[in-house]
XYZ file of N, CA and C in Angstrom:
603
model
N -5.781 0.278 -17.128
C -5.192 0.128 -16.232
C -3.829 -0.382 -16.588
N -2.218 0.010 -16.555
C -1.082 -0.163 -17.005
C -0.700 -1.451 -16.090
N 0.556 -2.569 -17.025
C 0.886 -2.953 -15.904
C 1.815 -2.867 -15.155
N 2.366 -2.439 -15.053
C 3.562 -1.491 -14.512
C 3.431 0.510 -14.563
N 3.923 1.272 -13.933
C 3.981 2.069 -13.831
C 5.309 2.713 -13.448
N 6.064 3.878 -14.422
C 7.715 4.616 -13.559
C 6.687 5.693 -13.214
N 6.811 5.793 -11.343
C 7.065 7.374 -11.458
C 8.240 8.427 -11.233
N 8.136 8.567 -11.126
C 8.934 9.703 -12.168
C 9.233 10.837 -10.995
N 7.761 11.689 -10.579
C 8.077 12.904 -10.386
C 8.446 12.813 -7.815
N 8.807 13.188 -7.935
C 9.287 13.048 -6.005
C 7.882 13.228 -5.449
N 7.567 14.081 -5.645
C 5.808 14.465 -4.404
C 5.313 12.649 -5.108
N 5.319 12.328 -6.242
C 4.109 10.939 -6.532
C 5.441 9.471 -5.586
N 6.646 9.983 -5.854
C 7.562 8.526 -5.603
C 7.125 8.918 -3.620
N 6.828 9.986 -2.893
C 6.781 9.910 -1.612
C 5.149 10.069 -0.954
N 4.670 9.701 -2.298
C 2.784 9.470 -1.729
C 2.620 8.239 -1.648
N 3.212 7.590 -3.297
C 3.085 6.070 -3.686
C 4.067 5.197 -2.129
N 4.791 5.747 -1.725
C 5.839 4.930 -0.909
C 5.175 5.057 1.068
N 4.251 5.988 1.136
C 4.021 6.274 2.299
C 2.384 5.067 2.411
N 2.747 4.507 3.757
C 2.747 3.351 3.916
C 0.551 3.277 3.689
N -0.151 4.239 4.041
C -1.662 4.029 4.180
C -1.739 3.790 2.637
N -0.971 4.790 2.190
C -1.379 4.867 0.348
C -1.082 4.139 -0.766
N 0.393 3.489 0.363
C 0.869 2.157 -0.897
C -0.299 1.369 -0.434
N -0.797 0.875 0.648
C -1.867 -0.132 0.930
C -3.315 0.043 0.200
N -4.009 1.516 0.248
C -4.917 1.655 -0.485
C -4.670 1.557 -2.418
N -3.425 1.665 -3.050
C -3.079 1.897 -3.632
C -3.280 -0.342 -4.106
N -3.224 -0.532 -3.616
C -2.985 -2.121 -3.752
C -4.076 -2.551 -4.046
N -5.099 -2.283 -2.594
C -6.935 -2.306 -2.811
C -6.983 -2.133 -3.828
N -6.863 -1.115 -4.501
C -7.556 -0.087 -5.408
C -7.342 -1.846 -7.089
N -7.014 -2.653 -7.004
C -6.008 -2.888 -7.865
C -7.742 -3.286 -8.914
N -8.377 -3.002 -8.336
C -10.210 -3.288 -8.740
C -10.979 -1.442 -8.951
N -11.797 -1.182 -9.010
C -12.432 -0.276 -8.584
C -13.695 -0.302 -7.204
N -13.057 0.962 -6.526
C -13.783 0.822 -5.154
C -13.786 2.361 -4.430
N -15.136 2.017 -3.868
C -15.256 3.761 -3.339
C -14.635 3.621 -1.906
N -14.505 4.780 -1.201
C -13.892 5.365 0.040
C -14.702 4.870 0.876
N -16.102 4.744 0.760
C -16.439 4.617 1.958
C -16.476 2.615 2.104
N -16.425 1.714 0.676
C -16.050 0.260 0.687
C -14.483 0.179 1.242
N -13.855 1.711 1.143
C -11.584 0.330 1.221
C -12.196 1.126 3.262
N -13.021 1.987 3.843
C -12.840 2.508 5.252
C -13.530 0.693 5.045
N -14.460 0.329 5.183
C -14.992 -0.104 5.378
C -13.981 -1.664 6.362
N -13.196 -1.855 4.772
C -12.751 -2.529 4.291
C -11.575 -2.909 5.489
N -10.708 -1.900 5.406
C -9.517 -1.498 6.638
C -10.226 -0.873 7.575
N -11.166 -0.568 7.582
C -10.874 -0.604 9.536
C -10.725 1.530 9.524
N -10.828 2.256 8.374
C -9.931 3.647 9.204
C -11.880 4.525 8.725
N -11.268 5.996 8.989
C -12.437 6.448 8.966
C -12.766 6.763 7.859
N -13.217 7.001 7.371
C -13.983 7.422 6.106
C -13.078 8.642 5.278
N -13.559 9.397 6.343
C -12.030 10.907 6.068
C -10.787 10.909 5.261
N -10.399 10.037 6.313
C -9.082 9.493 6.298
C -8.410 8.874 5.210
N -9.654 7.886 4.479
C -9.722 7.268 3.121
C -9.290 7.934 2.907
N -10.577 9.657 2.364
C -10.809 10.584 1.687
C -10.179 10.951 1.206
N -8.505 11.333 2.292
C -7.859 12.054 2.558
C -6.131 11.538 1.336
N -6.268 10.222 1.874
C -5.259 9.808 0.796
C -5.737 9.630 -0.504
N -6.589 9.340 -0.767
C -7.126 9.233 -2.014
C -6.766 10.419 -2.709
N -7.146 11.780 -2.377
C -7.408 12.976 -2.635
C -5.989 13.177 -3.757
N -5.393 12.946 -2.029
C -3.292 13.005 -2.457
C -2.743 12.057 -4.108
N -3.274 10.699 -3.983
C -3.114 9.414 -4.677
C -3.309 9.817 -6.346
N -4.785 10.450 -5.967
C -5.883 11.378 -7.134
C -4.563 12.116 -7.945
N -4.469 13.858 -7.035
C -3.681 14.442 -8.049
C -2.255 14.031 -7.782
N -1.603 13.529 -7.534
C -0.420 12.097 -8.585
C -0.753 11.985 -9.135
N -2.166 11.453 -10.006
C -1.667 10.078 -11.052
C -1.732 9.047 -11.292
N -1.962 9.066 -9.395
C -1.835 7.381 -8.854
C -3.473 6.671 -8.847
N -4.388 7.459 -8.643
C -5.724 6.141 -9.019
C -6.036 7.465 -9.842
N -7.231 6.951 -10.530
C -7.888 7.038 -11.583
C -9.751 7.164 -10.897
N -10.496 8.140 -11.490
C -12.073 7.410 -11.310
C -12.631 6.816 -12.164
N -13.267 5.115 -12.029
C -13.878 3.970 -12.626
C -14.479 4.533 -13.376
N -15.695 4.952 -12.281
C -17.188 5.313 -12.209
C -17.741 6.070 -11.479
N -18.691 6.986 -11.907
C -19.920 7.775 -10.868
C -20.580 7.075 -10.920
N -21.733 7.445 -9.963
C -22.973 6.716 -9.257
C -23.661 7.690 -8.488
N -25.061 7.532 -9.176
C -25.741 8.992 -8.115
C -26.692 8.087 -7.394
N -26.454 8.472 -5.752
C -27.661 7.884 -4.930
C -27.934 8.685 -4.260
N -29.435 9.301 -4.981
C -30.381 11.011 -4.776
C -29.636 11.790 -5.050
N -29.088 12.548 -4.031
C -28.275 13.621 -4.323
C -26.952 13.752 -4.296
N -26.695 12.483 -3.582
C -24.822 11.908 -3.515
C -24.737 11.658 -4.889
N -23.492 11.856 -4.983
C -22.239 10.841 -5.970
C -21.672 10.151 -5.447
N -21.391 9.123 -5.676
C -20.321 7.622 -5.680
C -19.194 7.872 -6.518
N -18.534 8.270 -6.135
C -16.678 8.023 -6.813
C -15.986 6.626 -6.700
N -15.968 5.338 -7.825
C -15.091 4.800 -7.634
C -14.409 4.955 -8.261
N -12.452 4.643 -7.560
C -11.706 4.589 -7.847
C -10.633 3.883 -8.153
N -9.663 3.389 -9.477
C -8.905 2.923 -9.319
C -7.239 2.670 -9.387
N -6.576 1.988 -8.944
C -5.180 2.285 -9.513
C -5.295 2.453 -10.873
N -4.193 3.400 -11.078
C -3.715 3.730 -12.675
C -2.730 2.237 -13.461
N -2.075 1.410 -12.570
C -1.392 0.409 -12.551
C -1.167 -1.036 -11.748
N -0.980 -2.259 -12.126
C -0.625 -3.192 -11.636
C 0.491 -3.291 -10.665
N 1.268 -2.173 -10.817
C 2.255 -2.383 -10.020
C 2.935 -0.776 -10.145
N 3.711 -0.078 -9.481
C 4.718 0.407 -9.499
C 6.084 0.596 -9.357
N 7.075 1.439 -9.910
C 8.830 1.866 -9.658
C 8.576 3.127 -9.619
N 9.636 3.705 -8.957
C 10.092 4.452 -9.096
C 11.352 4.505 -9.728
N 11.744 5.953 -10.852
C 12.553 5.857 -11.603
C 13.945 6.504 -10.831
N 14.987 6.795 -10.639
C 16.165 7.057 -9.828
C 15.984 8.816 -10.220
N 14.851 8.720 -11.314
C 15.132 10.022 -11.603
C 14.447 11.099 -10.677
N 13.599 10.114 -9.711
C 13.369 10.940 -8.483
C 13.427 11.480 -7.784
N 15.581 10.943 -7.684
C 15.790 11.529 -6.910
C 17.227 12.650 -7.161
N 16.708 13.478 -8.273
C 17.832 14.052 -8.672
C 18.667 14.147 -8.818
N 19.551 14.894 -8.040
C 21.572 14.849 -8.742
C 21.797 13.497 -7.807
N 20.594 13.147 -6.790
C 21.550 12.333 -5.853
C 20.888 9.690 -6.690
N 20.599 10.550 -7.205
C 20.391 9.512 -8.403
C 21.466 8.399 -9.179
N 21.322 7.438 -8.502
C 22.823 6.675 -9.237
C 22.923 6.662 -10.714
N 24.257 6.620 -10.991
C 25.056 7.060 -12.108
C 25.739 6.290 -12.205
N 26.125 6.204 -13.247
C 27.374 4.632 -13.804
C 28.360 4.874 -13.943
N 28.318 6.521 -14.818
C 29.021 7.375 -15.306
C 30.066 7.746 -13.728
N 29.791 7.377 -12.374
C 30.453 7.742 -11.452
C 31.353 6.387 -10.365
N 30.605 5.404 -11.316
C 31.440 3.939 -10.515
C 33.019 3.485 -11.511
N 33.964 3.689 -10.431
C 35.550 2.816 -11.376
C 35.839 1.398 -11.308
N 34.173 0.828 -10.947
C 35.071 -0.362 -10.673
C 33.776 -1.412 -11.976
N 34.211 -2.092 -12.905
C 33.255 -1.700 -13.595
C 32.623 -3.532 -12.987
N 33.376 -4.025 -12.330
C 32.746 -5.677 -12.162
C 32.488 -5.175 -10.360
N 32.145 -3.606 -9.663
C 31.319 -3.795 -8.546
C 29.796 -4.099 -9.045
N 29.057 -4.351 -7.757
C 28.049 -4.735 -7.576
C 27.274 -3.550 -7.619
N 27.956 -2.415 -7.028
C 27.202 -1.004 -7.093
C 27.328 -0.637 -8.965
N 29.023 -0.793 -9.667
C 28.389 -0.568 -11.110
C 26.929 -1.021 -11.677
N 26.866 -2.720 -11.638
C 25.426 -3.282 -11.571
C 24.097 -2.482 -11.048
N 23.943 -2.330 -10.269
C 23.250 -1.291 -9.181
C 22.869 -0.015 -9.873
N 23.448 0.596 -10.141
C 23.671 2.285 -11.135
C 23.147 2.100 -12.604
N 23.703 0.349 -13.041
C 23.653 0.464 -14.397
C 22.058 -0.024 -14.918
N 21.081 -0.729 -13.665
C 19.348 -0.836 -13.730
C 18.865 0.181 -13.569
N 19.375 0.843 -12.416
C 18.584 2.244 -12.486
C 18.521 2.931 -12.892
N 19.963 3.170 -14.030
C 19.218 4.098 -15.472
C 18.969 3.446 -17.410
N 18.650 1.863 -17.153
C 17.297 1.312 -17.759
C 16.484 1.631 -16.656
N 15.912 1.566 -15.633
C 14.392 2.307 -15.497
C 14.191 3.723 -15.679
N 15.018 4.733 -15.663
C 15.000 5.499 -16.095
C 15.153 6.018 -18.009
N 15.984 5.510 -18.195
C 15.772 5.653 -19.482
C 14.612 4.973 -20.471
N 14.361 3.462 -20.146
C 12.857 3.034 -20.721
C 11.793 3.898 -19.564
N 11.625 3.462 -18.319
C 10.584 4.553 -18.553
C 9.851 5.589 -18.889
N 11.139 6.260 -19.548
C 10.973 7.517 -20.283
C 10.742 7.395 -22.058
N 11.687 6.694 -22.176
C 10.594 6.191 -23.456
C 9.860 5.756 -23.819
N 9.308 4.735 -22.394
C 7.701 4.254 -22.719
C 6.865 5.309 -22.414
N 6.660 6.083 -20.966
C 5.355 7.097 -21.181
C 5.890 8.240 -22.466
N 7.013 8.250 -23.609
C 6.459 8.813 -24.366
C 5.786 7.562 -25.733
N 5.899 7.066 -25.704
C 5.638 6.152 -26.886
C 3.963 5.267 -26.304
N 3.465 5.731 -25.241
C 2.330 5.816 -24.295
C 1.140 7.070 -25.191
N 2.132 7.823 -24.397
C 1.240 9.224 -25.249
C 1.216 9.629 -26.720
N 1.886 8.235 -27.699
C 1.980 8.663 -29.020
C 0.532 7.403 -29.649
N 0.704 6.334 -28.506
C -0.097 5.242 -28.416
C 0.870 4.305 -29.850
N 2.139 4.740 -29.655
C 2.419 3.359 -30.163
C 3.763 2.400 -29.554
N 3.656 1.297 -30.139
C 5.006 0.725 -29.034
C 6.553 0.506 -29.128
N 6.750 0.215 -27.753
C 8.690 0.463 -28.131
C 9.216 -1.274 -27.636
N 9.937 -1.169 -28.990
C 10.835 -2.559 -29.418
C 11.700 -2.259 -28.752
N 11.765 -3.600 -26.974
C 12.559 -3.726 -26.571
C 12.875 -5.867 -26.437
N 13.956 -5.953 -25.454
C 13.847 -7.262 -25.894
C 14.840 -7.815 -24.384
N 14.418 -8.235 -23.765
C 14.860 -8.877 -22.146
C 15.392 -10.720 -22.147
N 15.938 -10.946 -22.101
C 16.496 -12.458 -21.713
C 16.921 -12.345 -20.314
N 15.828 -13.859 -19.613
C 16.363 -13.553 -18.252
C 16.012 -14.875 -17.951
N 17.591 -15.595 -17.624
C 17.683 -17.373 -16.798
C 18.277 -16.710 -15.758
N 18.844 -18.792 -15.922
C 19.614 -18.722 -14.670
C 20.105 -20.438 -15.155
N 21.583 -20.074 -14.096
C 22.710 -20.794 -14.900
C 23.455 -21.578 -13.691
N 23.318 -22.363 -13.428
C 23.956 -22.897 -11.999
C 25.566 -23.950 -12.469
N 26.819 -23.239 -12.125
C 28.799 -23.628 -12.329
C 28.133 -24.527 -12.020
N 29.326 -24.855 -12.401
C 29.540 -26.547 -11.249
C 30.815 -25.769 -10.511
N 31.647 -24.665 -11.114
C 33.105 -24.145 -10.416
C 33.088 -23.018 -10.434
N 33.786 -22.051 -10.156
C 34.146 -20.939 -10.417
C 35.165 -20.747 -11.336
N 35.962 -22.178 -12.161
C 36.283 -21.987 -13.169
C 35.623 -21.980 -14.053
N 34.467 -22.602 -14.113
C 33.768 -22.631 -15.417
C 32.685 -20.850 -15.691
N 32.269 -20.745 -14.113
C 31.770 -19.515 -14.678
C 32.763 -18.512 -15.011
N 33.957 -18.663 -14.803
C 35.079 -17.181 -15.709
C 34.834 -18.092 -16.975
N 34.914 -19.277 -17.621
C 35.117 -19.677 -18.966
C 33.512 -18.943 -19.784
N 32.741 -19.130 -18.895
C 31.533 -18.488 -19.755
C 31.864 -17.124 -19.778
N 32.358 -16.597 -18.523
C 31.670 -15.192 -18.365
C 32.925 -14.996 -19.947
N 33.999 -15.691 -20.245
C 35.201 -15.355 -21.880
C 34.280 -15.668 -22.956
N 33.388 -16.874 -22.822
C 33.111 -17.201 -23.991
C 31.916 -16.053 -24.200
N 30.818 -15.605 -23.529
C 29.658 -14.189 -23.681
C 30.354 -13.385 -23.931
N 31.250 -12.818 -23.612
C 32.254 -11.986 -23.576
C 32.381 -11.851 -25.320
N 33.346 -12.746 -25.593
C 33.395 -13.096 -27.181
C 32.321 -12.980 -28.172
N 31.515 -13.562 -27.324
C 30.382 -13.692 -28.607
C 29.634 -12.626 -28.919
N 29.138 -11.603 -27.854
C 28.472 -10.927 -27.847
C 29.685 -9.410 -28.498
N 31.116 -9.064 -28.476
C 31.646 -8.613 -29.170
C 31.532 -8.433 -30.367
N 31.349 -10.298 -30.750
C 31.893 -10.339 -32.108
C 30.458 -10.025 -32.675
N 29.437 -10.247 -32.492
C 28.337 -9.724 -32.566
C 27.483 -8.510 -32.554
N 28.076 -7.540 -31.993
C 27.950 -5.939 -31.956
C 29.240 -5.797 -33.195
N 30.528 -6.179 -33.001
C 31.094 -5.570 -34.615
C 30.850 -5.764 -35.857
N 29.898 -6.975 -35.688
C 29.303 -7.339 -37.596
C 27.575 -7.023 -37.296
N 27.093 -6.291 -36.848
C 26.200 -5.776 -36.745
C 25.628 -4.077 -36.154
N 26.283 -3.846 -35.565
C 26.718 -2.252 -35.832
C 27.102 -1.203 -36.838
N 26.912 -0.364 -36.705
C 26.774 0.416 -38.098
C 27.510 2.343 -38.038
N 27.957 2.190 -37.535
C 28.004 3.914 -36.991
C 27.593 4.671 -38.090
N 27.414 4.360 -39.599
C 27.256 5.677 -40.007
C 25.391 5.330 -41.309
N 25.431 4.492 -41.146
C 24.041 4.413 -41.434
C 22.861 4.887 -41.656
N 22.615 5.017 -42.758
C 21.075 6.906 -42.521
C 19.813 5.861 -42.563
N 19.160 6.256 -40.646
C 18.203 6.305 -40.651
C 18.407 5.134 -39.400
N 19.428 4.991 -38.781
C 20.261 3.457 -37.540
C 19.365 4.237 -36.397
N 19.625 3.598 -35.672
C 19.261 3.908 -34.360
C 19.515 3.455 -33.694
N 20.466 4.100 -32.639
C 21.457 3.554 -30.820
C 20.477 2.752 -30.593
N 21.160 0.956 -30.049
C 20.185 0.331 -29.047
C 20.733 0.240 -27.680
N 20.718 -0.020 -27.111
C 21.698 -0.054 -24.953
C 21.749 -1.694 -25.108
N 22.468 -2.275 -24.807
C 22.669 -3.838 -25.017
C 23.527 -3.922 -23.608
N 22.462 -4.574 -22.865
C 23.149 -4.519 -21.110
C 23.552 -6.440 -20.707
N 24.554 -6.710 -20.262
C 24.602 -8.221 -19.614
C 24.423 -7.859 -18.150
N 23.922 -8.805 -17.093
C 24.818 -8.597 -16.206
C 24.196 -9.698 -15.430
N 24.886 -10.292 -14.846
C 25.498 -11.599 -14.087
C 25.628 -11.174 -12.243
N 24.395 -11.960 -11.589
C 25.206 -11.974 -9.869
C 24.838 -12.864 -9.407
N 24.326 -13.385 -7.987
C 24.151 -14.578 -7.966
C 22.580 -15.014 -6.880
N 21.652 -15.418 -7.565
C 20.473 -15.947 -7.263
C 20.034 -16.055 -5.691
N 19.576 -14.663 -4.787
C 19.587 -14.652 -4.039
C 18.561 -16.093 -3.507
N 18.926 -16.675 -2.813
C 18.047 -17.507 -1.913
C 16.789 -17.767 -1.557
N 15.710 -18.534 -1.316
C 14.510 -18.011 -0.445
C 14.908 -18.154 0.997
N 15.797 -18.688 1.770
C 16.149 -18.968 2.539
C 16.697 -17.452 3.438
N 17.419 -16.698 2.603
C 18.185 -15.033 2.679
C 17.241 -14.397 2.385
N 16.885 -14.774 1.484
C 15.205 -13.649 1.703
C 14.413 -13.653 2.739
N 13.841 -15.274 3.399
C 12.963 -14.798 3.949
C 13.828 -14.053 5.660
N 14.846 -14.459 5.752
C 15.397 -13.660 6.518
C 15.903 -11.921 6.245
N 16.099 -11.714 5.566
C 15.686 -10.557 5.108
C 14.326 -9.645 5.706
N 13.472 -9.564 5.636
C 11.991 -9.590 5.805
C 11.628 -9.572 7.701
N 12.247 -10.536 7.751
C 12.008 -10.873 9.887
C 12.879 -9.628 10.512
């Protein structure tokens, strides 16, 4: 089981977003049979089997083991990942694209850039998994509580200058064997717990 799987196919995304199938995926963090899931969720076994077949067809669940009981074979299935994220690629031409945004200081531009990360990194990761290779990435994630808007602006200017200096120092347009890397910095207000709870109700 992978930590996360990036869903690219629209049909697979639709399956994962279906409430019943999403519940089954959550239940299949550990191997289980259709009969066990039906009893656990209070659903007819035939209905559970229908949803499991759809999830299996899209590669979201896989057979963990098969057991024979007399003339019957019981299949125990497991989710292919601990969690899932839908790639913007699943939306085709209407997916977020940073090139369509004119305001690089807008929230919509930040969202489009984040969507591009999921699309690009998801494709690179799938290829690395197929080739049994590791994918070199770097992620920085922290929070800063600014005392004032003025200090936030000062931080922005200093950070921009520091990144520009580092990029100028290490970027080499003609280095043999060099490989381009995309570096992103996004800052946004941290959602408060109270607002998150209010949104859920």
